[in-house]
Amino acid sequence: MFDVLIRELGARFGLGDKSGELLRIVLAYMTNKETGGLAGFLDTFKAAGLGPLVQSWLGNTVSPQPLNNTQVEAALGSSGGLLDLVSRQVNAPRDSLTGALAYLIPGLVAKLTPGGSMPSAIPAEINAFIGDPKAVLA
């Protein structure tokens, strides 16, 4: 399900075989029930003043508005945020990771919000890909 995306991440951002782990971490973080799930994740962008951008992602698999590195840093760069987590777990330059997150997040949100609404449950394929979310986010 994610093979093409993993290969593209590896090639585009120089992450190589670390791409799968990055995607697993991002999906686990986005869907983490302890932090409010997908709605809680999107709230971090809204709190950073990016509400209209978030709206453009919901259900929009054709042309969700892109994020840039500065916006990723503003929303996810705080201590204990997603950027810190991937920086600790994926041995790659922070700029590459920030760019990869900017690339990944709009499309993932679009796919997770079919019809523009929050899902009642995360699709089984995504849960299977993530595995144990607590272990992934540890």
PDB file of C-alpha atoms in Angstrom:
ATOM      1  CA  MET A   1       0.000   0.000   0.000  1.00  0.00           C
ATOM      2  CA  PHE A   2       2.820   2.420   0.839  1.00  0.00           C
ATOM      3  CA  ASP A   3       5.649   1.035  -1.310  1.00  0.00           C
ATOM      4  CA  VAL A   4       5.566   3.777  -3.949  1.00  0.00           C
ATOM      5  CA  LEU A   5       5.378   6.534  -1.334  1.00  0.00           C
ATOM      6  CA  ILE A   6       8.277   5.024   0.622  1.00  0.00           C
ATOM      7  CA  ARG A   7      10.434   4.814  -2.503  1.00  0.00           C
ATOM      8  CA  GLU A   8       9.581   8.389  -3.446  1.00  0.00           C
ATOM      9  CA  LEU A   9      10.431   9.665   0.047  1.00  0.00           C
ATOM     10  CA  GLY A  10      13.735   7.842  -0.096  1.00  0.00           C
ATOM     11  CA  ALA A  11      14.680   9.264  -3.470  1.00  0.00           C
ATOM     12  CA  ARG A  12      13.303  12.789  -3.097  1.00  0.00           C
ATOM     13  CA  PHE A  13      14.663  13.485   0.391  1.00  0.00           C
ATOM     14  CA  GLY A  14      17.724  11.237   0.450  1.00  0.00           C
ATOM     15  CA  LEU A  15      16.262   9.039   3.181  1.00  0.00           C
ATOM     16  CA  GLY A  16      16.837   5.695   1.498  1.00  0.00           C
ATOM     17  CA  ASP A  17      15.728   2.773   3.644  1.00  0.00           C
ATOM     18  CA  LYS A  18      14.736   5.134   6.490  1.00  0.00           C
ATOM     19  CA  SER A  19      11.631   6.227   4.575  1.00  0.00           C
ATOM     20  CA  GLY A  20       9.441   3.366   5.772  1.00  0.00           C
ATOM     21  CA  GLU A  21      10.261   4.076   9.402  1.00  0.00           C
ATOM     22  CA  LEU A  22       9.586   7.790   8.909  1.00  0.00           C
ATOM     23  CA  LEU A  23       6.175   7.046   7.386  1.00  0.00           C
ATOM     24  CA  ARG A  24       5.353   4.611  10.200  1.00  0.00           C
ATOM     25  CA  ILE A  25       6.233   7.237  12.841  1.00  0.00           C
ATOM     26  CA  VAL A  26       4.230   9.970  11.101  1.00  0.00           C
ATOM     27  CA  LEU A  27       1.132   7.787  10.768  1.00  0.00           C
ATOM     28  CA  ALA A  28       1.394   6.599  14.386  1.00  0.00           C
ATOM     29  CA  TYR A  29       1.790  10.201  15.581  1.00  0.00           C
ATOM     30  CA  MET A  30      -1.090  11.494  13.449  1.00  0.00           C
ATOM     31  CA  THR A  31      -3.478   8.815  14.676  1.00  0.00           C
ATOM     32  CA  ASN A  32      -2.333   8.614  18.321  1.00  0.00           C
ATOM     33  CA  LYS A  33      -5.476   8.401  20.467  1.00  0.00           C
ATOM     34  CA  GLU A  34      -3.612   9.764  23.494  1.00  0.00           C
ATOM     35  CA  THR A  35      -3.085  13.113  21.735  1.00  0.00           C
ATOM     36  CA  GLY A  36      -6.556  13.379  20.238  1.00  0.00           C
ATOM     37  CA  GLY A  37      -6.061  11.284  17.126  1.00  0.00           C
ATOM     38  CA  LEU A  38      -6.202  12.926  13.730  1.00  0.00           C
ATOM     39  CA  ALA A  39      -8.352  15.814  15.021  1.00  0.00           C
ATOM     40  CA  GLY A  40      -5.772  16.554  17.732  1.00  0.00           C
ATOM     41  CA  PHE A  41      -2.977  16.401  15.188  1.00  0.00           C
ATOM     42  CA  LEU A  42      -4.754  18.890  12.938  1.00  0.00           C
ATOM     43  CA  ASP A  43      -5.395  21.146  15.930  1.00  0.00           C
ATOM     44  CA  THR A  44      -1.617  21.661  16.223  1.00  0.00           C
ATOM     45  CA  PHE A  45      -1.651  23.220  12.756  1.00  0.00           C
ATOM     46  CA  LYS A  46      -4.692  25.323  13.557  1.00  0.00           C
ATOM     47  CA  ALA A  47      -2.982  26.572  16.739  1.00  0.00           C
ATOM     48  CA  ALA A  48      -0.036  27.633  14.558  1.00  0.00           C
ATOM     49  CA  GLY A  49      -2.391  29.771  12.452  1.00  0.00           C
ATOM     50  CA  LEU A  50      -2.658  27.282   9.604  1.00  0.00           C
ATOM     51  CA  GLY A  51      -6.391  26.537   9.798  1.00  0.00           C
ATOM     52  CA  PRO A  52      -7.178  27.472   6.167  1.00  0.00           C
ATOM     53  CA  LEU A  53      -4.328  25.236   5.008  1.00  0.00           C
ATOM     54  CA  VAL A  54      -5.701  22.327   7.048  1.00  0.00           C
ATOM     55  CA  GLN A  55      -9.127  22.865   5.489  1.00  0.00           C
ATOM     56  CA  SER A  56      -7.584  22.510   2.030  1.00  0.00           C
ATOM     57  CA  TRP A  57      -6.293  19.037   2.916  1.00  0.00           C
ATOM     58  CA  LEU A  58      -9.538  17.476   4.130  1.00  0.00           C
ATOM     59  CA  GLY A  59     -10.612  14.927   1.554  1.00  0.00           C
ATOM     60  CA  ASN A  60      -8.617  16.686  -1.178  1.00  0.00           C
ATOM     61  CA  THR A  61      -6.484  13.939  -2.717  1.00  0.00           C
ATOM     62  CA  VAL A  62      -6.084  15.863  -5.995  1.00  0.00           C
ATOM     63  CA  SER A  63      -4.496  19.145  -4.924  1.00  0.00           C
ATOM     64  CA  PRO A  64      -4.124  19.692  -1.182  1.00  0.00           C
ATOM     65  CA  GLN A  65      -2.227  22.927  -0.507  1.00  0.00           C
ATOM     66  CA  PRO A  66       1.403  22.176   0.265  1.00  0.00           C
ATOM     67  CA  LEU A  67       3.207  22.847   3.510  1.00  0.00           C
ATOM     68  CA  ASN A  68       6.612  24.460   3.628  1.00  0.00           C
ATOM     69  CA  ASN A  69       9.473  23.827   6.034  1.00  0.00           C
ATOM     70  CA  THR A  70       8.755  26.981   8.062  1.00  0.00           C
ATOM     71  CA  GLN A  71       5.146  25.886   8.611  1.00  0.00           C
ATOM     72  CA  VAL A  72       6.254  22.401   9.668  1.00  0.00           C
ATOM     73  CA  GLU A  73       8.679  23.935  12.177  1.00  0.00           C
ATOM     74  CA  ALA A  74       5.944  26.256  13.511  1.00  0.00           C
ATOM     75  CA  ALA A  75       3.413  23.466  14.010  1.00  0.00           C
ATOM     76  CA  LEU A  76       5.575  20.444  14.828  1.00  0.00           C
ATOM     77  CA  GLY A  77       9.011  21.757  15.789  1.00  0.00           C
ATOM     78  CA  SER A  78       8.438  22.354  19.480  1.00  0.00           C
ATOM     79  CA  SER A  79      10.193  20.268  22.082  1.00  0.00           C
ATOM     80  CA  GLY A  80       8.463  16.899  22.187  1.00  0.00           C
ATOM     81  CA  GLY A  81       6.762  17.473  18.828  1.00  0.00           C
ATOM     82  CA  LEU A  82       6.788  15.234  15.790  1.00  0.00           C
ATOM     83  CA  LEU A  83       9.924  16.811  14.380  1.00  0.00           C
ATOM     84  CA  ASP A  84      11.858  16.046  17.573  1.00  0.00           C
ATOM     85  CA  LEU A  85      10.562  12.489  17.535  1.00  0.00           C
ATOM     86  CA  VAL A  86      11.586  11.761  13.949  1.00  0.00           C
ATOM     87  CA  SER A  87      14.922  13.508  14.489  1.00  0.00           C
ATOM     88  CA  ARG A  88      15.664  11.124  17.356  1.00  0.00           C
ATOM     89  CA  GLN A  89      14.456   7.978  15.636  1.00  0.00           C
ATOM     90  CA  VAL A  90      15.460   8.524  12.008  1.00  0.00           C
ATOM     91  CA  ASN A  91      19.132   9.283  11.556  1.00  0.00           C
ATOM     92  CA  ALA A  92      18.866  11.962   8.853  1.00  0.00           C
ATOM     93  CA  PRO A  93      19.455  15.718   8.567  1.00  0.00           C
ATOM     94  CA  ARG A  94      16.673  17.797  10.134  1.00  0.00           C
ATOM     95  CA  ASP A  95      16.173  19.751   6.879  1.00  0.00           C
ATOM     96  CA  SER A  96      15.524  16.514   5.000  1.00  0.00           C
ATOM     97  CA  LEU A  97      13.084  15.359   7.655  1.00  0.00           C
ATOM     98  CA  THR A  98      11.288  18.716   7.712  1.00  0.00           C
ATOM     99  CA  GLY A  99      10.950  18.637   3.926  1.00  0.00           C
ATOM    100  CA  ALA A 100       9.703  15.054   4.019  1.00  0.00           C
ATOM    101  CA  LEU A 101       7.048  15.968   6.611  1.00  0.00           C
ATOM    102  CA  ALA A 102       5.980  18.979   4.537  1.00  0.00           C
ATOM    103  CA  TYR A 103       5.576  16.646   1.568  1.00  0.00           C
ATOM    104  CA  LEU A 104       3.840  13.821   3.451  1.00  0.00           C
ATOM    105  CA  ILE A 105       1.321  15.465   5.730  1.00  0.00           C
ATOM    106  CA  PRO A 106      -1.115  17.122   3.267  1.00  0.00           C
ATOM    107  CA  GLY A 107      -1.527  13.934   1.233  1.00  0.00           C
ATOM    108  CA  LEU A 108      -1.859  11.681   4.273  1.00  0.00           C
ATOM    109  CA  VAL A 109      -4.493  13.946   5.814  1.00  0.00           C
ATOM    110  CA  ALA A 110      -6.384  13.969   2.505  1.00  0.00           C
ATOM    111  CA  LYS A 111      -6.388  10.169   2.373  1.00  0.00           C
ATOM    112  CA  LEU A 112      -7.426   9.847   6.017  1.00  0.00           C
ATOM    113  CA  THR A 113     -10.388  12.226   5.597  1.00  0.00           C
ATOM    114  CA  PRO A 114     -12.455  10.844   2.728  1.00  0.00           C
ATOM    115  CA  GLY A 115     -15.242  13.208   1.793  1.00  0.00           C
ATOM    116  CA  GLY A 116     -13.661  15.893   3.959  1.00  0.00           C
ATOM    117  CA  SER A 117     -14.711  14.459   7.309  1.00  0.00           C
ATOM    118  CA  MET A 118     -12.894  12.860  10.219  1.00  0.00           C
ATOM    119  CA  PRO A 119     -13.016   9.074  10.088  1.00  0.00           C
ATOM    120  CA  SER A 120     -14.679   7.144  12.896  1.00  0.00           C
ATOM    121  CA  ALA A 121     -11.807   4.647  12.781  1.00  0.00           C
ATOM    122  CA  ILE A 122      -8.395   4.374  11.199  1.00  0.00           C
ATOM    123  CA  PRO A 123      -8.374   1.990   8.207  1.00  0.00           C
ATOM    124  CA  ALA A 124      -7.131  -1.508   9.017  1.00  0.00           C
ATOM    125  CA  GLU A 125      -4.340  -1.267   6.404  1.00  0.00           C
ATOM    126  CA  ILE A 126      -2.868   1.728   8.201  1.00  0.00           C
ATOM    127  CA  ASN A 127      -3.082   0.065  11.600  1.00  0.00           C
ATOM    128  CA  ALA A 128      -1.382  -3.012  10.144  1.00  0.00           C
ATOM    129  CA  PHE A 129       1.386  -0.872   8.643  1.00  0.00           C
ATOM    130  CA  ILE A 130       1.954   1.003  11.909  1.00  0.00           C
ATOM    131  CA  GLY A 131       1.995  -2.104  14.080  1.00  0.00           C
ATOM    132  CA  ASP A 132       2.272  -1.296  17.798  1.00  0.00           C
ATOM    133  CA  PRO A 133       1.921   2.510  17.924  1.00  0.00           C
ATOM    134  CA  LYS A 134       3.359   2.755  21.454  1.00  0.00           C
ATOM    135  CA  ALA A 135       6.527   0.999  20.326  1.00  0.00           C
ATOM    136  CA  VAL A 136       6.771   3.193  17.225  1.00  0.00           C
ATOM    137  CA  LEU A 137       6.401   6.389  19.261  1.00  0.00           C
ATOM    138  CA  ALA A 138       8.646   5.308  22.157  1.00  0.00           C
TER     139      ALA A 138
END
